[in-house]
Coordinates of C-alpha atoms and ligand atoms in Angstrom, one line a residue:
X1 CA 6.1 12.5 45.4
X2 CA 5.3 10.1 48.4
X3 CA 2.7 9.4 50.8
X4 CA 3.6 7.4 54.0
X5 CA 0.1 6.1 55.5
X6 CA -0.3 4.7 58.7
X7 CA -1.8 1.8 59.5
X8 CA -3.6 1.1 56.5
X9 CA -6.8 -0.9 56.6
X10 CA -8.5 -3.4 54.8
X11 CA -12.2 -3.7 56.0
X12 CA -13.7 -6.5 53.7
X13 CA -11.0 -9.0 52.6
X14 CA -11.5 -12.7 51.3
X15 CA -8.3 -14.9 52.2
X16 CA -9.0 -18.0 51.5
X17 CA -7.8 -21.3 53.3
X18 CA -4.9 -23.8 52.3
X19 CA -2.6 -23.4 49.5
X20 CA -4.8 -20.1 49.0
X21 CA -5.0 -18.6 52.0
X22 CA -0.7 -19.5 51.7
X23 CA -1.0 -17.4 48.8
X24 CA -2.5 -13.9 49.3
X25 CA -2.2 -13.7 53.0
X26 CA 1.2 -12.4 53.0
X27 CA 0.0 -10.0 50.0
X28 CA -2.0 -8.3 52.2
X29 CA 0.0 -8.5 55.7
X30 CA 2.8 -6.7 53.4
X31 CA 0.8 -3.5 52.7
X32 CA -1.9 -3.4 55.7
X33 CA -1.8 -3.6 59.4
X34 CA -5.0 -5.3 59.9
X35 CA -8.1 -6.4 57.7
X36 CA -11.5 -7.6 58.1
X37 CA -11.4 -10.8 57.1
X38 CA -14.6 -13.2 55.6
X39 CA -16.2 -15.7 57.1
X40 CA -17.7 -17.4 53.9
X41 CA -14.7 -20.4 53.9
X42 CA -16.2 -23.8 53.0
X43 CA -18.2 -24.7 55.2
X44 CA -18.8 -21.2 56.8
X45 CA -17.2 -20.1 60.2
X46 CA -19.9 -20.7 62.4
X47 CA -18.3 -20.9 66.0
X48 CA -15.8 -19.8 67.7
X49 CA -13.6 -23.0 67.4
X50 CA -13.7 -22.4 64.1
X51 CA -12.7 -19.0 64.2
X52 CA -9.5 -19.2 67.1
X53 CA -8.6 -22.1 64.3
X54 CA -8.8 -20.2 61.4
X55 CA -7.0 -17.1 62.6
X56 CA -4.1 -19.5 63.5
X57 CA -4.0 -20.3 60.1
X58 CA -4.0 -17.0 59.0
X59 CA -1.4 -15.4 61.6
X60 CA 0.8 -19.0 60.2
X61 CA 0.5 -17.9 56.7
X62 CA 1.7 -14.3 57.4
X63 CA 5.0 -15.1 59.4
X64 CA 6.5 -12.0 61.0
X65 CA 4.4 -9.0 59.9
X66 CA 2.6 -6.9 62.1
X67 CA -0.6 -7.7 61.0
X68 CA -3.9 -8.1 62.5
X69 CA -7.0 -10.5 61.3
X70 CA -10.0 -9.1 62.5
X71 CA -12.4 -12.2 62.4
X72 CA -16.2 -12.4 61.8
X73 CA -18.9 -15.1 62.1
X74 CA -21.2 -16.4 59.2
X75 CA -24.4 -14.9 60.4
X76 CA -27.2 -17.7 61.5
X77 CA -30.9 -16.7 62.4
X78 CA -30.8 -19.2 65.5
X79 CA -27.5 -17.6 66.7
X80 CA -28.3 -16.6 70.8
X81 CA -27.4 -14.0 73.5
X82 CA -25.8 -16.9 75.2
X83 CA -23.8 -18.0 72.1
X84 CA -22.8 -14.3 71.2
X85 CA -21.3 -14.0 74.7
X86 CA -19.3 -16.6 74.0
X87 CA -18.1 -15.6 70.8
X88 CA -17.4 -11.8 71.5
X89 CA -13.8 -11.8 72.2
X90 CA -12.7 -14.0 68.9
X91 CA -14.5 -11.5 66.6
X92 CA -15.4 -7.7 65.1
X93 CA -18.2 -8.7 63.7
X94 CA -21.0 -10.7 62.1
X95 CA -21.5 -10.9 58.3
X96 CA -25.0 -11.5 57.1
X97 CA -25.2 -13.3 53.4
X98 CA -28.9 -13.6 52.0
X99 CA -28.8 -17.3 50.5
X100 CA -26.7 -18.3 47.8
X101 CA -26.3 -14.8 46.7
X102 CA -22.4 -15.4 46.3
X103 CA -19.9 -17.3 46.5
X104 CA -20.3 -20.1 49.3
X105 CA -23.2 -18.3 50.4
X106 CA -25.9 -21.4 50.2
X107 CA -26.2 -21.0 54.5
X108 CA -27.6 -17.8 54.9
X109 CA -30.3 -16.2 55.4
X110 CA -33.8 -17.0 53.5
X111 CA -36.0 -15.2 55.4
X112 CA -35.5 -11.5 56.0
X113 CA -38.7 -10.2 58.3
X114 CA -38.0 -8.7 61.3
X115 CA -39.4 -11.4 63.4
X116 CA -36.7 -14.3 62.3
X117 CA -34.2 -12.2 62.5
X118 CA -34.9 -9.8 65.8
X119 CA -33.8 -12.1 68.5
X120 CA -30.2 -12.4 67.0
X121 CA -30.0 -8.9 66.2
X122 CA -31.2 -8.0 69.5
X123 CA -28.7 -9.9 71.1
X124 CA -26.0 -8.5 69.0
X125 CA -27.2 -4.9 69.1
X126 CA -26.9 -5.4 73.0
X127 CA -23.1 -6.8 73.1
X128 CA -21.9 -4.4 70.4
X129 CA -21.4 -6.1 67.8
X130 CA -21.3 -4.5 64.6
X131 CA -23.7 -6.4 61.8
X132 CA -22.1 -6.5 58.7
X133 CA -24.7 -6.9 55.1
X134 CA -24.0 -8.2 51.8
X135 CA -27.2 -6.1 50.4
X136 CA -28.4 -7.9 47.8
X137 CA -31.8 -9.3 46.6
X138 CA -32.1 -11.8 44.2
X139 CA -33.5 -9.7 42.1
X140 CA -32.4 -8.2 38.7
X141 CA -28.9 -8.3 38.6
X142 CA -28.6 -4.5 38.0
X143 CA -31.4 -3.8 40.9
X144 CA -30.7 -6.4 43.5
X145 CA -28.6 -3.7 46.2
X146 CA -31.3 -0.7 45.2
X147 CA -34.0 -3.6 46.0
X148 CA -32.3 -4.3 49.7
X149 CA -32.3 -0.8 50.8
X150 CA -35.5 -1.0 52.7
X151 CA -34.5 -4.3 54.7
X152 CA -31.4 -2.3 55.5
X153 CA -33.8 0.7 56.9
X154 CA -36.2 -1.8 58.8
X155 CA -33.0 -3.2 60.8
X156 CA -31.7 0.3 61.0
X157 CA -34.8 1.5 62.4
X158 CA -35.4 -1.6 64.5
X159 CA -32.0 -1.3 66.5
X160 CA -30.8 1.9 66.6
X161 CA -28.0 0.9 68.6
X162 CA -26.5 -1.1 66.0
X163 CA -24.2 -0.6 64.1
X164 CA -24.5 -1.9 60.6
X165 CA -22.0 -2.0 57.9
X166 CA -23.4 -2.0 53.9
X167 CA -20.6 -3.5 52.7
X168 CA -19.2 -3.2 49.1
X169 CA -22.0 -0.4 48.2
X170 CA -22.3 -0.1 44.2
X171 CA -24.8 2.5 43.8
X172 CA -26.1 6.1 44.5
X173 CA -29.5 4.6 46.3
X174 CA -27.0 3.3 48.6
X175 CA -25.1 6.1 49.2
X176 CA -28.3 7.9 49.7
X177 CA -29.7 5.7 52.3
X178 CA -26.6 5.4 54.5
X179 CA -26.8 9.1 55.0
X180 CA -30.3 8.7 56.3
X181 CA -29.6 6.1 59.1
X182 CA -26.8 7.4 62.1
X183 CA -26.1 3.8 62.8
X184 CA -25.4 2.8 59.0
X185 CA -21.7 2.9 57.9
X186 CA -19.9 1.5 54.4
X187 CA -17.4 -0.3 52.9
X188 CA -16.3 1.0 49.1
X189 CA -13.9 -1.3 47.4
X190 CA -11.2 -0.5 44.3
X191 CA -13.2 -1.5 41.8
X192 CA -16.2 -0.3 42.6
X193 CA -14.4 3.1 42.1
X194 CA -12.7 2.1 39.3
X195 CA -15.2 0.8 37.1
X196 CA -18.7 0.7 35.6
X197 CA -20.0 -2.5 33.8
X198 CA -19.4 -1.0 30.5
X199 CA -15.2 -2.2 31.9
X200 CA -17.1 -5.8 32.6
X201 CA -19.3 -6.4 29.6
X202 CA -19.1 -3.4 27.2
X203 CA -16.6 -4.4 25.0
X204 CA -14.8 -7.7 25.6
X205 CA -16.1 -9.7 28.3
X206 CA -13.5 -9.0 31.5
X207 CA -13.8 -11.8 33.6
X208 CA -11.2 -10.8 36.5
X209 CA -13.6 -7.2 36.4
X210 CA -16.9 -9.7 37.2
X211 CA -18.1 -9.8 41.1
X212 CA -20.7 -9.4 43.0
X213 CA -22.7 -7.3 43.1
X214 CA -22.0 -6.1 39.5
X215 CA -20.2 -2.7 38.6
X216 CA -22.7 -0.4 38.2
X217 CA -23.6 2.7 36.2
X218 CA -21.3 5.8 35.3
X219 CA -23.8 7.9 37.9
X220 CA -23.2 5.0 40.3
X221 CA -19.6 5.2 40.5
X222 CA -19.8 8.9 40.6
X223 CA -21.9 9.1 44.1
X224 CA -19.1 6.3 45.1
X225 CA -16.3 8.5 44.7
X226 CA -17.9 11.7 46.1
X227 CA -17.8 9.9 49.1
X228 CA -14.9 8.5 49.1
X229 CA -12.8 11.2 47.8
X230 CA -13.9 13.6 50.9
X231 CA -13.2 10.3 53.1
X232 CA -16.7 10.9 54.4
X233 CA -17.0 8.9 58.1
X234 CA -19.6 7.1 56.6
X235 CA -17.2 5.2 55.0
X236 CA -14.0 2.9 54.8
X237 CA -12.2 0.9 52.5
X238 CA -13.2 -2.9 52.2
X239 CA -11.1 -4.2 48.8
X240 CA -13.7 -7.3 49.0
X241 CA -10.7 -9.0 47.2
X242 CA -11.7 -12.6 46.3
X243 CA -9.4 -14.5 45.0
X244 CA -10.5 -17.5 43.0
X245 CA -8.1 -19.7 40.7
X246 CA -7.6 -18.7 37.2
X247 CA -9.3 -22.3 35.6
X248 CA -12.4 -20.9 38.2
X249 CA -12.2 -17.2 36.4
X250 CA -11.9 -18.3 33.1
X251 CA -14.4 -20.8 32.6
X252 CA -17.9 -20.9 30.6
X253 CA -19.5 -20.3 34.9
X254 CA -16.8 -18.0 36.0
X255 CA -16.6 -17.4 39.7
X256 CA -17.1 -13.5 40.9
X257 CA -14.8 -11.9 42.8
X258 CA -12.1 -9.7 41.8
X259 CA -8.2 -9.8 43.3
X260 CA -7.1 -6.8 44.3
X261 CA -5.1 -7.1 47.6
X262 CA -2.0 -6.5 46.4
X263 CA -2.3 -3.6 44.1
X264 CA -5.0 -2.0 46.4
X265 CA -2.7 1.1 48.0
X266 CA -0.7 1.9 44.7
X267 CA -4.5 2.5 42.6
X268 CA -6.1 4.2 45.4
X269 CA -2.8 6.5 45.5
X270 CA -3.2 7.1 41.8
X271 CA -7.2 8.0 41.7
X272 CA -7.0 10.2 44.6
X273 CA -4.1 12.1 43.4
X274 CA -5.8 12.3 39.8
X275 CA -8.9 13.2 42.2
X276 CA -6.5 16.1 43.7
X277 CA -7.7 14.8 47.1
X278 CA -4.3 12.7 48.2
X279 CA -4.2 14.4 51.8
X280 CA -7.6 12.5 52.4
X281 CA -6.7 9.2 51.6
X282 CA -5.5 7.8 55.6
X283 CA -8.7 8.6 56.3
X284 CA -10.5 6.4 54.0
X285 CA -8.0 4.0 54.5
X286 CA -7.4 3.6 58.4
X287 CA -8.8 6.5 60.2
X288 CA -12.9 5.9 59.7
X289 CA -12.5 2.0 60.2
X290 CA -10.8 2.7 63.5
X291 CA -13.4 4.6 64.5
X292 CA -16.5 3.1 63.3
X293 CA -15.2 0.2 64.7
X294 CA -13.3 0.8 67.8
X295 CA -10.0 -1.0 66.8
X296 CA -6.6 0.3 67.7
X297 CA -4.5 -1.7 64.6
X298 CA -0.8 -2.2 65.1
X299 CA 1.1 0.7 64.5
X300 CA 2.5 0.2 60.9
X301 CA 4.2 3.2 58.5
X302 CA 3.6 2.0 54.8
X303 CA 4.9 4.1 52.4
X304 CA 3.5 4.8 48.8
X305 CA 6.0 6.6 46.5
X306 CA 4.9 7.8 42.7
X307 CA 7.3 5.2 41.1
X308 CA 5.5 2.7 38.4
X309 CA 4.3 -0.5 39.8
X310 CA 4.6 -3.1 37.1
X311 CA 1.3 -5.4 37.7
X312 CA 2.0 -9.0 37.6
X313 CA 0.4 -11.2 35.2
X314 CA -0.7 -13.3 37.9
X315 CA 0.1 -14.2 41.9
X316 CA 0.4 -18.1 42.2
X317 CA -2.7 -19.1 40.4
X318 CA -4.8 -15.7 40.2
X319 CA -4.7 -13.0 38.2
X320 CA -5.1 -9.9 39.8
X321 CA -7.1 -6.5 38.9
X322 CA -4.8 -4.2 36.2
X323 CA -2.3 -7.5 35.2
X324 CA 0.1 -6.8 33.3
X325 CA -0.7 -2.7 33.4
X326 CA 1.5 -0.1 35.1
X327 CA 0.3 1.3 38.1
X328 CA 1.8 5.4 38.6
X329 CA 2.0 4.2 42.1
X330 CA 3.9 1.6 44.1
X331 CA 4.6 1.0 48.1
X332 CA 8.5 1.4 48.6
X333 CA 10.3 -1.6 48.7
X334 CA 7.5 -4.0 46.9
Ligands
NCD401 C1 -16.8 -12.9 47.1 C2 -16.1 -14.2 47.1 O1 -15.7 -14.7 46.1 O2 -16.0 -14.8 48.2 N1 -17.2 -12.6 45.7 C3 -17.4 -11.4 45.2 O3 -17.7 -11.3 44.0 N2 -17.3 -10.3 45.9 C4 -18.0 -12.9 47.9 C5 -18.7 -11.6 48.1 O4 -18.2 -10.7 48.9 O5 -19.8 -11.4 47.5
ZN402 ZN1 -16.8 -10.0 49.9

């Protein structure tokens, strides 16, 4: 059996800068034509010199694949029309962190009323660019994206001419809502369809499984893959892969974020196949992005054949999600 996809995209992907970014880059240019790529480097990307910069590095570290970085800005409160103008061209979109939710998140934003945050969003909702949320509250762990929902409706509600990804969504309240609001869309990662936290905590503590936000509840991941399965337009694949080094993933404070780039087609082949729903996966993979978004990626045929993909134990430094496991899928020629 095979599978030839085209133009597969990656909608939320962490890549890193340096000997990291030297790393998974290439990982990810080999199986996907494009990929929305995170601004939360050290310190953020918060212009547009910043950004022309960084996707040099990236397009270096990725040699001769057709491959395209689709770039986004740290979201900042004080950022203007003016500024936005400006900015437009380098970037898809703008990706909102509340404070130190995550990883090199400590920037972001601390106060969520409408008020601090119109102007910005005003100006954005006007130039079309998409907003893009990490959802979270710093609530309980388990509650934190439930306990966002209604800051997501205010904006929604606010600028109707917005559009506004909830990226990485983890539980059925959030499936709920984004059917409520036209201009609220989705990312779903691997993992999040993958596993519950019973795979993170329920037995032996999996510390490549931990991210945020957390793997929810059996019901959660259910609502996840109804979605996803059926390739709903609501929704597109974002792998949220986030690489971190294996002394910063095995450690007494281990980092979240879970590496999944480079085994991200060959699982999602093999759980929509067991899901009897194969024929749906270019959807969910390419065809929703490039319509919620507007982008016309390069033209790029990757097939997926049902040969075993051996999982390495580890790419450079990190150890991606299923080392070491076979995988029923694999993309020809990897
Ligand atoms: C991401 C990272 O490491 O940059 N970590 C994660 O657990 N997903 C940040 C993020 O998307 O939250
Ligand atoms: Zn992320």
């Amino acid at each position: 059996m095979e599978l030839t996809l085209t133009s597969p995209l990656d909608m939320h992907l962490h890549l890193r800068d340096g000997e990291m970014l030297r790393t998974v880059a290439p990982l990810s240019a080999r199986d996907f034509a494009g990929a929305l790529v995170m601004p939360n480097l050290v310190p953020p990307l918060t212009t547009p010199e910043d950004v022309r910069a960084y996707k040099e590095r990236i397009l270096d570290a990725i040699g001769e694949e057709a491959f395209t970085p689709y770039m986004t800005l740290f979201f900042l409160p004080e950022y203007d029309y003016d500024f936005l103008q400006e900015v437009k061209d380098d970037i898809l979109a703008i990706k909102l962190y509340p404070a130190g939710i995550t990883t090199n998140s400590e920037g972001g934003v601390e106060n969520f009323s409408l008020d601090a945050l119109a102007p910005t969003l005003e100006a954005m909702s006007e130039l079309g660019i998409p907003l893009c949320v990490h959802g979270e509250t710093n609530g309980f762990v388990m509650d934190r994206e439930a306990e966002f929902i209604p800051i997501y409706e205010r904006i929604a509600k606010r600028f109707p001419n917005l559009t506004i990804i909830m990226e990485h969504i983890t539980t059925k309240e959030a499936v709920d809502a984004l059917m409520r609001f036209e201009n609220l869309y989705a990312t779903i990662t691997l993992h999040h369809l993958y596993i519950t936290l019973d795979d993170v905590a329920g037995g032996l503590l999996r510390p490549h499984l931990f991210c945020k936000p957390i793997a929810k509840r059996p019901e959660d991941r259910m609502a996840l893959r109804k979605v996803a399965f059926m390739a709903h337009e609501k929704v597109m694949f974002g792998s949220d892969s986030a690489p971190h080094p294996r002394s910063k993933k095995e450690a007494p404070g281990c980092a979240a974020g879970v590496f999944s780039a480079p085994i991200a087609l060959p699982a999602l082949a093999q759980l929509f196949e067991e899901a009897g729903v194969l024929e749906n996966l270019q959807k969910f993979v390419s065809d929703n992005a490039q319509k919620i978004y507007g982008i016309t990626p390069p033209a790029k045929e990757v097939k997926l054949i049902k040969e075993p993909m051996a999982v390495p134990e580890r790419y450079g430094d990190v150890v991606p999600m299923f080392a070491g496991q076979t995988l029923a899928w694999s993309v020809d020629g990897v």
